[in-house]
PDB file of C-alpha atoms in Angstrom:
ATOM      1  CA  ILE A 162     -13.575  -9.158 -10.179  1.00 72.00           C
ATOM      2  CA  TYR A 163     -10.913  -7.535 -12.345  1.00 84.00           C
ATOM      3  CA  GLY A 164      -7.934  -9.284 -10.841  1.00 89.00           C
ATOM      4  CA  SER A 165      -6.074 -10.769  -7.954  1.00 93.00           C
ATOM      5  CA  GLU A 166      -2.930  -9.105  -6.622  1.00 96.00           C
ATOM      6  CA  LEU A 167      -0.260 -11.303  -5.084  1.00 97.00           C
ATOM      7  CA  ASP A 168       3.174 -10.719  -3.602  1.00 98.00           C
ATOM      8  CA  VAL A 169       6.128 -12.848  -4.702  1.00 98.00           C
ATOM      9  CA  HIS A 170       9.356 -13.542  -2.833  1.00 97.00           C
ATOM     10  CA  LEU A 171      12.346 -15.735  -3.624  1.00 97.00           C
ATOM     11  CA  SER A 172      13.418 -18.245  -0.994  1.00 97.00           C
ATOM     12  CA  LYS A 173      17.089 -18.809  -0.207  1.00 96.00           C
ATOM     13  CA  ASP A 174      17.140 -21.843  -2.515  1.00 97.00           C
ATOM     14  CA  GLY A 175      15.370 -20.074  -5.392  1.00 96.00           C
ATOM     15  CA  VAL A 176      11.730 -21.109  -4.932  1.00 98.00           C
ATOM     16  CA  LEU A 177       9.126 -18.466  -5.794  1.00 98.00           C
ATOM     17  CA  VAL A 178       6.585 -18.162  -2.985  1.00 98.00           C
ATOM     18  CA  VAL A 179       3.511 -16.017  -2.359  1.00 97.00           C
ATOM     19  CA  ASN A 180       3.336 -14.012   0.870  1.00 96.00           C
ATOM     20  CA  HIS A 181       2.716 -10.352   1.632  1.00 95.00           C
ATOM     21  CA  ASP A 182       5.396  -9.851   4.254  1.00 95.00           C
ATOM     22  CA  HIS A 183       9.113 -10.542   3.981  1.00 96.00           C
ATOM     23  CA  ASP A 184       8.816 -13.040   6.803  1.00 96.00           C
ATOM     24  CA  ILE A 185       6.502 -15.681   8.217  1.00 95.00           C
ATOM     25  CA  ASN A 186       6.370 -15.841  12.000  1.00 95.00           C
ATOM     26  CA  GLY A 187       9.681 -14.000  12.110  1.00 96.00           C
ATOM     27  CA  VAL A 188      11.356 -16.349   9.608  1.00 97.00           C
ATOM     28  CA  VAL A 189      12.791 -14.251   6.750  1.00 96.00           C
ATOM     29  CA  ILE A 190      11.799 -15.768   3.395  1.00 97.00           C
ATOM     30  CA  ALA A 191      14.930 -14.673   1.499  1.00 95.00           C
ATOM     31  CA  ASP A 192      17.170 -16.256   4.148  1.00 96.00           C
ATOM     32  CA  THR A 193      15.306 -19.566   4.410  1.00 97.00           C
ATOM     33  CA  ARG A 194      15.098 -22.694   2.267  1.00 98.00           C
ATOM     34  CA  TYR A 195      11.662 -23.612   0.951  1.00 97.00           C
ATOM     35  CA  LYS A 196      11.547 -26.936   2.845  1.00 97.00           C
ATOM     36  CA  ASP A 197      11.855 -24.930   6.074  1.00 97.00           C
ATOM     37  CA  LEU A 198       9.373 -22.264   4.969  1.00 97.00           C
ATOM     38  CA  LYS A 199       6.758 -24.981   4.387  1.00 95.00           C
ATOM     39  CA  LYS A 200       6.968 -25.832   8.083  1.00 96.00           C
ATOM     40  CA  GLN A 201       5.731 -22.359   9.032  1.00 96.00           C
ATOM     41  CA  VAL A 202       1.999 -22.172   9.599  1.00 94.00           C
ATOM     42  CA  LEU A 203       0.229 -19.122   8.174  1.00 93.00           C
ATOM     43  CA  LYS A 204      -2.531 -17.360  10.131  1.00 91.00           C
ATOM     44  CA  ASN A 205      -5.139 -19.287   8.132  1.00 92.00           C
ATOM     45  CA  GLY A 206      -3.553 -22.623   9.114  1.00 94.00           C
ATOM     46  CA  GLU A 207      -2.011 -23.324   5.710  1.00 93.00           C
ATOM     47  CA  SER A 208       1.616 -23.417   4.610  1.00 94.00           C
ATOM     48  CA  ILE A 209       3.127 -20.874   2.224  1.00 95.00           C
ATOM     49  CA  PRO A 210       2.047 -21.435  -1.401  1.00 96.00           C
ATOM     50  CA  THR A 211       4.451 -21.463  -4.303  1.00 98.00           C
ATOM     51  CA  LEU A 212       3.900 -19.020  -7.145  1.00 98.00           C
ATOM     52  CA  LYS A 213       3.439 -21.957  -9.499  1.00 98.00           C
ATOM     53  CA  LYS A 214       0.552 -23.323  -7.425  1.00 97.00           C
ATOM     54  CA  TYR A 215      -1.043 -19.872  -7.145  1.00 96.00           C
ATOM     55  CA  LEU A 216      -0.770 -19.177 -10.886  1.00 97.00           C
ATOM     56  CA  LYS A 217      -2.215 -22.577 -11.795  1.00 97.00           C
ATOM     57  CA  GLU A 218      -5.291 -21.757  -9.707  1.00 96.00           C
ATOM     58  CA  GLY A 219      -5.558 -18.300 -11.277  1.00 95.00           C
ATOM     59  CA  LYS A 220      -5.304 -19.791 -14.762  1.00 96.00           C
ATOM     60  CA  LYS A 221      -8.610 -21.584 -14.180  1.00 96.00           C
ATOM     61  CA  VAL A 222     -10.406 -18.207 -14.352  1.00 95.00           C
ATOM     62  CA  LYS A 223      -9.544 -17.076 -17.882  1.00 92.00           C
ATOM     63  CA  ASP A 224     -10.606 -13.410 -17.601  1.00 94.00           C
ATOM     64  CA  LEU A 225      -8.939 -12.849 -14.212  1.00 95.00           C
ATOM     65  CA  LYS A 226      -5.869 -10.598 -14.282  1.00 96.00           C
ATOM     66  CA  LEU A 227      -3.089 -11.850 -12.053  1.00 97.00           C
ATOM     67  CA  ILE A 228      -1.285  -8.799 -10.711  1.00 97.00           C
ATOM     68  CA  VAL A 229       2.116 -10.077  -9.622  1.00 98.00           C
ATOM     69  CA  GLU A 230       4.002  -7.826  -7.222  1.00 98.00           C
ATOM     70  CA  LEU A 231       7.666  -8.702  -7.133  1.00 98.00           C
ATOM     71  CA  LYS A 232       8.947  -7.890  -3.664  1.00 96.00           C
ATOM     72  CA  THR A 233      12.339  -6.262  -3.416  1.00 86.00           C
ATOM     73  CA  PRO A 234      15.082  -8.764  -2.535  1.00 80.00           C
ATOM     74  CA  HIS A 235      18.482  -7.933  -1.057  1.00 77.00           C
ATOM     75  CA  SER A 236      20.734  -7.513  -4.132  1.00 87.00           C
ATOM     76  CA  LYS A 237      20.736  -6.737  -7.852  1.00 88.00           C
ATOM     77  CA  GLU A 238      21.763 -10.337  -8.509  1.00 90.00           C
ATOM     78  CA  THR A 239      18.760 -11.588  -6.560  1.00 93.00           C
ATOM     79  CA  ASN A 240      16.504  -9.085  -8.381  1.00 94.00           C
ATOM     80  CA  LEU A 241      17.602 -10.574 -11.697  1.00 94.00           C
ATOM     81  CA  LYS A 242      17.002 -14.104 -10.446  1.00 96.00           C
ATOM     82  CA  LEU A 243      13.547 -13.174  -9.108  1.00 97.00           C
ATOM     83  CA  VAL A 244      12.519 -11.481 -12.352  1.00 98.00           C
ATOM     84  CA  GLN A 245      13.908 -14.178 -14.658  1.00 98.00           C
ATOM     85  CA  LYS A 246      12.371 -17.065 -12.699  1.00 98.00           C
ATOM     86  CA  THR A 247       8.999 -15.298 -12.561  1.00 98.00           C
ATOM     87  CA  LEU A 248       8.942 -14.481 -16.283  1.00 98.00           C
ATOM     88  CA  ASP A 249      10.019 -18.044 -17.134  1.00 98.00           C
ATOM     89  CA  LEU A 250       7.284 -19.543 -14.958  1.00 98.00           C
ATOM     90  CA  VAL A 251       4.588 -17.274 -16.395  1.00 98.00           C
ATOM     91  CA  LYS A 252       5.720 -18.181 -19.921  1.00 98.00           C
ATOM     92  CA  SER A 253       5.842 -21.931 -19.183  1.00 98.00           C
ATOM     93  CA  LEU A 254       2.248 -21.768 -17.908  1.00 98.00           C
ATOM     94  CA  HIS A 255       1.141 -19.743 -20.984  1.00 98.00           C
ATOM     95  CA  LEU A 256      -0.119 -16.911 -18.796  1.00 98.00           C
ATOM     96  CA  GLU A 257       1.589 -13.909 -20.438  1.00 97.00           C
ATOM     97  CA  SER A 258      -1.738 -12.332 -21.435  1.00 96.00           C
ATOM     98  CA  GLN A 259      -3.246 -12.871 -17.983  1.00 97.00           C
ATOM     99  CA  VAL A 260      -0.347 -11.541 -15.865  1.00 98.00           C
ATOM    100  CA  GLU A 261       0.645  -7.937 -15.158  1.00 98.00           C
ATOM    101  CA  TYR A 262       3.549  -6.898 -12.925  1.00 98.00           C
ATOM    102  CA  ILE A 263       3.995  -4.290 -10.231  1.00 98.00           C
ATOM    103  CA  ALA A 264       7.000  -3.441  -8.052  1.00 98.00           C
ATOM    104  CA  PHE A 265       8.295  -0.802  -5.668  1.00 97.00           C
ATOM    105  CA  SER A 266      11.767  -1.367  -7.099  1.00 96.00           C
ATOM    106  CA  LEU A 267      12.557   0.665 -10.192  1.00 97.00           C
ATOM    107  CA  ASP A 268      15.348  -1.827 -10.969  1.00 95.00           C
ATOM    108  CA  ILE A 269      12.843  -4.685 -11.000  1.00 97.00           C
ATOM    109  CA  CYS A 270      10.474  -2.717 -13.280  1.00 98.00           C
ATOM    110  CA  LYS A 271      13.324  -1.999 -15.692  1.00 97.00           C
ATOM    111  CA  LEU A 272      14.460  -5.635 -15.656  1.00 97.00           C
ATOM    112  CA  LEU A 273      10.935  -6.847 -16.390  1.00 98.00           C
ATOM    113  CA  LYS A 274      10.707  -4.574 -19.453  1.00 98.00           C
ATOM    114  CA  GLN A 275      14.248  -5.408 -20.566  1.00 98.00           C
ATOM    115  CA  LEU A 276      13.684  -9.168 -20.387  1.00 98.00           C
ATOM    116  CA  ASN A 277      10.120  -9.052 -21.707  1.00 98.00           C
ATOM    117  CA  PRO A 278       9.247  -5.800 -23.533  1.00 98.00           C
ATOM    118  CA  ASN A 279       5.652  -7.033 -23.940  1.00 97.00           C
ATOM    119  CA  ALA A 280       5.069  -7.430 -20.205  1.00 98.00           C
ATOM    120  CA  LYS A 281       2.695  -4.908 -18.622  1.00 98.00           C
ATOM    121  CA  VAL A 282       4.656  -3.269 -15.800  1.00 98.00           C
ATOM    122  CA  GLN A 283       3.629  -0.602 -13.303  1.00 98.00           C
ATOM    123  CA  TYR A 284       5.762   1.201 -10.752  1.00 98.00           C
ATOM    124  CA  LEU A 285       4.499   1.453  -7.156  1.00 98.00           C
ATOM    125  CA  ASN A 286       6.815   3.766  -5.248  1.00 97.00           C
ATOM    126  CA  GLY A 287       5.050   7.073  -5.955  1.00 97.00           C
ATOM    127  CA  ASP A 288       8.213   9.133  -6.407  1.00 98.00           C
ATOM    128  CA  LEU A 289       8.406   9.405 -10.206  1.00 98.00           C
ATOM    129  CA  SER A 290       6.218  11.588 -12.407  1.00 98.00           C
ATOM    130  CA  PRO A 291       4.203  10.140 -15.275  1.00 98.00           C
ATOM    131  CA  GLU A 292       6.638  11.740 -17.727  1.00 98.00           C
ATOM    132  CA  GLU A 293       9.604  10.049 -16.030  1.00 98.00           C
ATOM    133  CA  ILE A 294       7.797   6.683 -16.122  1.00 98.00           C
ATOM    134  CA  LYS A 295       6.943   7.103 -19.811  1.00 98.00           C
ATOM    135  CA  THR A 296      10.581   8.008 -20.596  1.00 98.00           C
ATOM    136  CA  LEU A 297      11.752   4.845 -18.815  1.00 98.00           C
ATOM    137  CA  GLY A 298       9.425   2.718 -20.965  1.00 98.00           C
ATOM    138  CA  ILE A 299       7.361   1.478 -18.036  1.00 98.00           C
ATOM    139  CA  ASP A 300       3.651   0.986 -18.776  1.00 98.00           C
ATOM    140  CA  GLY A 301       2.105   2.754 -15.825  1.00 98.00           C
ATOM    141  CA  ILE A 302       1.925   3.996 -12.293  1.00 98.00           C
ATOM    142  CA  ASP A 303       0.184   2.297  -9.408  1.00 97.00           C
ATOM    143  CA  TYR A 304       0.522   4.698  -6.482  1.00 98.00           C
ATOM    144  CA  HIS A 305      -1.055   5.064  -3.068  1.00 97.00           C
ATOM    145  CA  TYR A 306      -4.104   7.292  -3.397  1.00 97.00           C
ATOM    146  CA  SER A 307      -2.464  10.061  -1.341  1.00 97.00           C
ATOM    147  CA  VAL A 308       0.086  10.607  -4.120  1.00 97.00           C
ATOM    148  CA  PHE A 309      -2.732  11.509  -6.514  1.00 97.00           C
ATOM    149  CA  LEU A 310      -4.986  13.386  -4.096  1.00 96.00           C
ATOM    150  CA  GLU A 311      -2.489  15.211  -1.880  1.00 95.00           C
ATOM    151  CA  LYS A 312       1.077  15.242  -3.201  1.00 97.00           C
ATOM    152  CA  HIS A 313       0.654  15.417  -6.990  1.00 97.00           C
ATOM    153  CA  PRO A 314      -2.963  16.098  -7.966  1.00 95.00           C
ATOM    154  CA  THR A 315      -2.084  16.576 -11.654  1.00 95.00           C
ATOM    155  CA  TRP A 316      -0.421  13.198 -12.111  1.00 97.00           C
ATOM    156  CA  LEU A 317      -3.556  11.191 -12.928  1.00 96.00           C
ATOM    157  CA  GLN A 318      -4.409  13.500 -15.818  1.00 95.00           C
ATOM    158  CA  GLU A 319      -0.771  13.652 -16.967  1.00 97.00           C
ATOM    159  CA  ALA A 320      -0.575   9.848 -16.974  1.00 97.00           C
ATOM    160  CA  LYS A 321      -3.857   9.615 -18.880  1.00 96.00           C
ATOM    161  CA  LYS A 322      -2.571  12.039 -21.559  1.00 96.00           C
ATOM    162  CA  LEU A 323       0.635  10.005 -21.889  1.00 98.00           C
ATOM    163  CA  GLY A 324      -1.324   6.767 -22.347  1.00 97.00           C
ATOM    164  CA  LEU A 325      -0.036   5.212 -19.136  1.00 98.00           C
ATOM    165  CA  ILE A 326      -1.942   2.652 -17.111  1.00 96.00           C
ATOM    166  CA  THR A 327      -3.053   4.109 -13.779  1.00 95.00           C
ATOM    167  CA  ASN A 328      -4.044   2.296 -10.626  1.00 94.00           C
ATOM    168  CA  THR A 329      -4.167   3.236  -6.989  1.00 94.00           C
ATOM    169  CA  TRP A 330      -4.202   1.299  -3.769  1.00 94.00           C
ATOM    170  CA  THR A 331      -5.559   1.356  -0.238  1.00 91.00           C
ATOM    171  CA  VAL A 332      -8.776   3.048  -1.288  1.00 94.00           C
ATOM    172  CA  ASN A 333     -10.959   2.022   1.631  1.00 94.00           C
ATOM    173  CA  SER A 334     -13.681   4.659   1.496  1.00 95.00           C
ATOM    174  CA  LYS A 335     -16.293   5.749  -0.988  1.00 96.00           C
ATOM    175  CA  GLU A 336     -15.213   9.379  -0.466  1.00 96.00           C
ATOM    176  CA  VAL A 337     -11.635   8.696  -1.609  1.00 96.00           C
ATOM    177  CA  PHE A 338     -12.931   6.638  -4.531  1.00 94.00           C
ATOM    178  CA  GLU A 339     -15.207   9.458  -5.677  1.00 95.00           C
ATOM    179  CA  LYS A 340     -12.388  12.040  -5.417  1.00 94.00           C
ATOM    180  CA  LEU A 341     -10.077   9.871  -7.526  1.00 94.00           C
ATOM    181  CA  LYS A 342     -12.788   9.194 -10.074  1.00 92.00           C
ATOM    182  CA  LEU A 343     -13.542  12.917 -10.383  1.00 92.00           C
ATOM    183  CA  GLN A 344      -9.860  13.816 -10.659  1.00 88.00           C
ATOM    184  CA  TYR A 345      -9.292  11.231 -13.403  1.00 87.00           C
ATOM    185  CA  SER A 346     -12.335  12.181 -15.468  1.00 87.00           C
ATOM    186  CA  ASN A 347     -11.939  15.988 -15.274  1.00 81.00           C
ATOM    187  CA  PRO A 348      -9.120  17.447 -17.369  1.00 71.00           C
TER     188      PRO A 348
END
C-alpha cells in the first residue's frame, strides 16, 4: 500500500477531526463542538476520530504515506486556522516526511506552501493547467480521471515535463487505469 488518504475538518472549537463528509448524521462539523461531535455514531459504530489519533496510528507504519486532504471551511480565517493547526500537529508528531497534502481549495494549497515551503501539496479541483500549478509553486495535480482522459488529455504529459507530481482519483476500472497509464507513458 502506497498510502492512506484522509479528510480533515475543523470543529467549531478548533479540534481537527477525520471524516469524509462535512457532516455526521446531519450535524455540521464546522458548526459543532468536538464534545458534541463525539456523541454522533458513525456508520461503523465508532465515534469521529481526531486527526492526532489517526496520525499516531499511521506513524506506526513507517513507509506509509499519509495523504491529508484539508476540507474547505467557511472563511479565509478558518482556512488559516485549519492549515496552521494541521502543520503544527504534523510537525509535533515528527511526520513531515510521511505526510503529503491535497485540497480542492487553491487558497489552502497556497497557505500550505507559504507556511511550509517543504510540504508536498497537490491541487484537486481540476480547473488549473499544469503550467498554472507550477507557476503557483504547488507540487502537483491530483485530478479526477475524467480531467485527464476527457477534458484535458495533454495535461498528464505536460505535468510530467514540468516535474509535477500527478495523481488521479476514482479510478474504479482496469480500463480507465490502462488508459491513464498509456497516456502518462506515451509522449
